[in-house]
Amino acid sequence: MSLRYKGIRGFIAREELTTLKESTLLTFFDMCRRFDLRDGRDYSYNINDKLILFHQTGSVIYLKELKFYPSDPEYEYLGSTEYTWGFIDEASQITQKAKNVMKSRIRYKLAENGLIAKLLMGCNPSKGWIYGEFFKPWRAGELPEHKNFLQALVTDNPFIEPGYIKNLEGMDKQTKERLLFGNWDYDDDPAVLMTYDALTDLFTNSVPADPSKKYI
């Protein structure tokens, strides 16, 4: 999008900026090389301002940290910058509130370019808010039309190192279920008193509207 549209703004985000620079950003640079895009010729990476500028279009990608601070529950430190698109890597590590704040900022030059607001998120299976907002309704065939969930296993990646899969095969059962088989219910135990689905539905259960009766 940064190569196609002029003067737009995107963001790549993760819980901590340090981790983003040590992993996600390195993959980004690797993909640029695959597309024959060169730093200094086609784009410039400004480490101080934490952004990537594309020379031909003037479009910018900002690197954002989405860490939660108890003193700032509304994420006001993120400022009021508007974006055209966004990508959150390892989204299961951030709060749902952080995702919602960044999603609300995707409104820059959309109508001008005939675009709609889109937020891409990537993560491994987890039992956080993504499970309840995306995976569970997707599995039940109840995911709203404005959302999409794409399940991708490690074996679907044509660029994966064969040794990585062998390494996963030797891991403990829970790790193997999550990272090798993509099992989102990896820690379910049939002997538990309450299933995880029941716990995630704790605040959405409906009960008869009878004020004389108490429910737990």
Tab-separated table of C-alpha atoms in Angstrom:
chain	number	residue	atom	x	y	z
A	1	MET	CA	0.000	0.000	0.000
A	2	SER	CA	2.877	2.354	0.740
A	3	LEU	CA	4.164	1.764	-2.793
A	4	ARG	CA	0.758	2.129	-4.423
A	5	TYR	CA	-0.780	5.147	-2.652
A	6	LYS	CA	0.787	8.572	-2.216
A	7	GLY	CA	1.137	10.242	1.147
A	8	ILE	CA	-0.610	7.618	3.262
A	9	ARG	CA	0.341	6.525	6.769
A	10	GLY	CA	0.478	2.999	8.104
A	11	PHE	CA	1.672	1.484	11.343
A	12	ILE	CA	3.338	-1.725	12.433
A	13	ALA	CA	2.808	-2.297	16.151
A	14	ARG	CA	3.712	-4.707	18.910
A	15	GLU	CA	3.551	-4.697	22.695
A	16	GLU	CA	7.156	-3.528	23.045
A	17	LEU	CA	9.148	-1.539	20.526
A	18	THR	CA	12.360	-3.395	21.378
A	19	THR	CA	10.806	-6.732	20.445
A	20	LEU	CA	9.342	-5.219	17.286
A	21	LYS	CA	12.782	-4.051	16.168
A	22	GLU	CA	14.390	-7.390	16.994
A	23	SER	CA	11.849	-9.545	15.141
A	24	THR	CA	9.011	-8.011	13.127
A	25	LEU	CA	11.149	-5.239	11.638
A	26	LEU	CA	13.857	-7.688	10.600
A	27	THR	CA	11.253	-9.747	8.755
A	28	PHE	CA	9.996	-6.555	7.115
A	29	PHE	CA	13.500	-5.750	5.825
A	30	ASP	CA	13.902	-9.339	4.623
A	31	MET	CA	10.660	-9.059	2.647
A	32	CYS	CA	11.830	-5.740	1.171
A	33	ARG	CA	14.938	-7.484	-0.160
A	34	ARG	CA	12.775	-10.216	-1.674
A	35	PHE	CA	10.900	-7.487	-3.574
A	36	ASP	CA	14.184	-5.796	-4.548
A	37	LEU	CA	13.468	-2.755	-2.375
A	38	ARG	CA	16.645	-1.197	-0.981
A	39	ASP	CA	17.187	0.998	2.049
A	40	GLY	CA	18.414	4.401	0.876
A	41	ARG	CA	17.181	3.888	-2.668
A	42	ASP	CA	13.504	2.978	-2.366
A	43	TYR	CA	12.892	3.758	1.305
A	44	SER	CA	14.643	5.162	4.354
A	45	TYR	CA	14.478	3.837	7.896
A	46	ASN	CA	14.689	6.572	10.538
A	47	ILE	CA	15.654	4.874	13.776
A	48	ASN	CA	15.195	8.040	15.851
A	49	ASP	CA	11.716	8.913	14.626
A	50	LYS	CA	10.786	5.217	14.422
A	51	LEU	CA	9.406	5.356	10.902
A	52	ILE	CA	9.993	4.109	7.365
A	53	LEU	CA	9.622	6.601	4.507
A	54	PHE	CA	9.025	5.461	0.931
A	55	HIS	CA	10.737	7.841	-1.486
A	56	GLN	CA	8.536	7.501	-4.568
A	57	THR	CA	5.171	7.996	-2.871
A	58	GLY	CA	6.083	9.859	0.307
A	59	SER	CA	4.090	7.321	2.313
A	60	VAL	CA	5.187	6.490	5.843
A	61	ILE	CA	5.060	3.433	8.112
A	62	TYR	CA	5.291	4.189	11.828
A	63	LEU	CA	6.622	1.702	14.391
A	64	LYS	CA	4.381	1.761	17.461
A	65	GLU	CA	4.621	0.319	20.955
A	66	LEU	CA	1.297	-0.727	22.504
A	67	LYS	CA	2.414	-1.488	26.034
A	68	PHE	CA	-0.162	-1.115	28.801
A	69	TYR	CA	0.584	1.355	31.591
A	70	PRO	CA	-1.748	1.315	34.634
A	71	SER	CA	-1.375	5.102	34.915
A	72	ASP	CA	-2.711	5.505	31.346
A	73	PRO	CA	-5.576	3.018	30.847
A	74	GLU	CA	-6.916	4.996	27.861
A	75	TYR	CA	-3.579	4.847	25.992
A	76	GLU	CA	-3.378	8.619	25.645
A	77	TYR	CA	0.382	8.303	25.172
A	78	LEU	CA	-0.296	6.991	21.670
A	79	GLY	CA	-1.310	10.496	20.617
A	80	SER	CA	-3.898	11.363	17.986
A	81	THR	CA	-2.118	10.417	14.749
A	82	GLU	CA	-4.419	9.153	12.003
A	83	TYR	CA	-3.491	6.183	9.832
A	84	THR	CA	-4.593	4.582	6.566
A	85	TRP	CA	-3.887	0.984	7.567
A	86	GLY	CA	-2.381	-0.959	10.456
A	87	PHE	CA	-0.718	-4.227	11.388
A	88	ILE	CA	-0.336	-5.564	14.930
A	89	ASP	CA	2.110	-8.435	15.338
A	90	GLU	CA	1.676	-10.910	18.217
A	91	ALA	CA	-1.668	-9.278	18.949
A	92	SER	CA	-2.390	-11.715	21.772
A	93	GLN	CA	0.264	-9.917	23.841
A	94	ILE	CA	-1.575	-6.589	23.869
A	95	THR	CA	-4.887	-5.615	25.450
A	96	GLN	CA	-8.148	-5.424	23.569
A	97	LYS	CA	-8.319	-1.761	24.551
A	98	ALA	CA	-5.006	-1.053	22.778
A	99	LYS	CA	-6.332	-2.737	19.648
A	100	ASN	CA	-9.532	-0.705	19.761
A	101	VAL	CA	-7.651	2.577	20.226
A	102	MET	CA	-5.415	1.906	17.212
A	103	LYS	CA	-8.363	0.696	15.141
A	104	SER	CA	-10.176	3.972	15.816
A	105	ARG	CA	-7.220	5.887	14.328
A	106	ILE	CA	-7.442	4.177	10.922
A	107	ARG	CA	-9.218	6.978	9.071
A	108	TYR	CA	-6.564	8.889	7.120
A	109	LYS	CA	-7.095	9.438	3.360
A	110	LEU	CA	-9.454	6.476	3.088
A	111	ALA	CA	-12.201	8.123	1.041
A	112	GLU	CA	-9.626	9.926	-1.087
A	113	ASN	CA	-8.151	6.576	-2.173
A	114	GLY	CA	-11.375	4.579	-2.236
A	115	LEU	CA	-10.299	2.483	0.756
A	116	ILE	CA	-11.969	1.145	3.876
A	117	ALA	CA	-10.374	0.872	7.301
A	118	LYS	CA	-8.488	-2.401	7.686
A	119	LEU	CA	-6.474	-3.755	10.601
A	120	LEU	CA	-4.391	-6.912	10.193
A	121	MET	CA	-3.362	-8.854	13.290
A	122	GLY	CA	-1.157	-11.901	13.660
A	123	CYS	CA	-0.680	-14.179	16.657
A	124	ASN	CA	-0.249	-17.716	17.905
A	125	PRO	CA	-3.163	-19.547	19.570
A	126	SER	CA	-3.977	-18.066	22.974
A	127	LYS	CA	-6.841	-17.874	25.443
A	128	GLY	CA	-7.065	-14.083	25.594
A	129	TRP	CA	-9.470	-11.650	23.963
A	130	ILE	CA	-8.692	-12.881	20.438
A	131	TYR	CA	-10.110	-16.287	21.343
A	132	GLY	CA	-13.448	-14.747	22.286
A	133	GLU	CA	-13.594	-12.055	19.609
A	134	PHE	CA	-12.361	-14.029	16.609
A	135	PHE	CA	-11.614	-17.730	16.998
A	136	LYS	CA	-14.675	-18.899	18.931
A	137	PRO	CA	-17.275	-17.165	16.711
A	138	TRP	CA	-15.319	-18.231	13.607
A	139	ARG	CA	-15.422	-21.853	14.728
A	140	ALA	CA	-19.161	-21.550	15.376
A	141	GLY	CA	-19.774	-19.902	12.002
A	142	GLU	CA	-20.934	-16.711	13.729
A	143	LEU	CA	-18.104	-14.292	12.885
A	144	PRO	CA	-19.515	-10.898	11.773
A	145	GLU	CA	-19.100	-10.020	8.101
A	146	HIS	CA	-16.734	-7.138	8.825
A	147	LYS	CA	-14.262	-9.514	10.478
A	148	ASN	CA	-12.255	-12.406	9.067
A	149	PHE	CA	-10.134	-15.112	10.628
A	150	LEU	CA	-7.498	-17.026	8.678
A	151	GLN	CA	-6.031	-20.123	10.305
A	152	ALA	CA	-2.476	-20.783	9.123
A	153	LEU	CA	-0.354	-23.648	10.415
A	154	VAL	CA	3.418	-23.710	10.512
A	155	THR	CA	3.332	-26.354	7.781
A	156	ASP	CA	1.519	-23.871	5.488
A	157	ASN	CA	4.600	-21.637	5.417
A	158	PRO	CA	6.717	-22.510	2.344
A	159	PHE	CA	9.669	-20.551	3.762
A	160	ILE	CA	9.813	-22.276	7.160
A	161	GLU	CA	13.040	-23.949	8.171
A	162	PRO	CA	12.558	-27.761	8.293
A	163	GLY	CA	14.548	-27.867	11.512
A	164	TYR	CA	11.995	-25.629	13.223
A	165	ILE	CA	9.209	-28.163	12.689
A	166	LYS	CA	11.398	-30.980	14.020
A	167	ASN	CA	12.177	-28.814	17.036
A	168	LEU	CA	8.464	-28.288	17.712
A	169	GLU	CA	7.827	-32.021	17.442
A	170	GLY	CA	10.135	-32.536	20.414
A	171	MET	CA	8.434	-29.935	22.618
A	172	ASP	CA	6.056	-30.542	25.523
A	173	LYS	CA	2.442	-31.378	24.649
A	174	GLN	CA	0.988	-27.907	25.241
A	175	THR	CA	3.664	-26.130	23.203
A	176	LYS	CA	3.332	-28.675	20.408
A	177	GLU	CA	-0.465	-28.338	20.364
A	178	ARG	CA	-0.256	-24.534	20.147
A	179	LEU	CA	2.614	-23.922	17.747
A	180	LEU	CA	2.642	-27.066	15.621
A	181	PHE	CA	-1.028	-28.023	15.384
A	182	GLY	CA	-2.575	-24.575	15.933
A	183	ASN	CA	-4.818	-25.853	18.706
A	184	TRP	CA	-6.540	-22.942	20.466
A	185	ASP	CA	-7.969	-25.241	23.156
A	186	TYR	CA	-4.585	-26.681	24.021
A	187	ASP	CA	-5.016	-26.448	27.787
A	188	ASP	CA	-8.535	-27.865	28.033
A	189	ASP	CA	-8.838	-30.665	30.567
A	190	PRO	CA	-12.005	-32.853	30.533
A	191	ALA	CA	-11.707	-33.164	34.317
A	192	VAL	CA	-12.031	-29.435	35.054
A	193	LEU	CA	-15.090	-28.187	36.938
A	194	MET	CA	-15.783	-25.459	34.340
A	195	THR	CA	-14.733	-25.495	30.690
A	196	TYR	CA	-12.865	-22.566	29.214
A	197	ASP	CA	-15.820	-21.784	26.942
A	198	ALA	CA	-17.997	-21.433	30.020
A	199	LEU	CA	-15.497	-19.060	31.600
A	200	THR	CA	-15.221	-16.892	28.492
A	201	ASP	CA	-19.025	-16.670	28.423
A	202	LEU	CA	-19.154	-15.557	32.048
A	203	PHE	CA	-20.160	-11.984	31.250
A	204	THR	CA	-22.453	-12.731	28.314
A	205	ASN	CA	-24.771	-15.371	29.755
A	206	SER	CA	-28.434	-14.367	29.791
A	207	VAL	CA	-30.664	-15.194	32.767
A	208	PRO	CA	-34.413	-14.696	33.399
A	209	ALA	CA	-35.260	-11.113	34.359
A	210	ASP	CA	-36.564	-11.977	37.823
A	211	PRO	CA	-35.232	-9.528	40.453
A	212	SER	CA	-36.302	-11.853	43.282
A	213	LYS	CA	-33.811	-14.522	42.204
A	214	LYS	CA	-30.046	-14.481	42.525
A	215	TYR	CA	-27.637	-16.179	40.124
A	216	ILE	CA	-23.934	-17.009	40.166
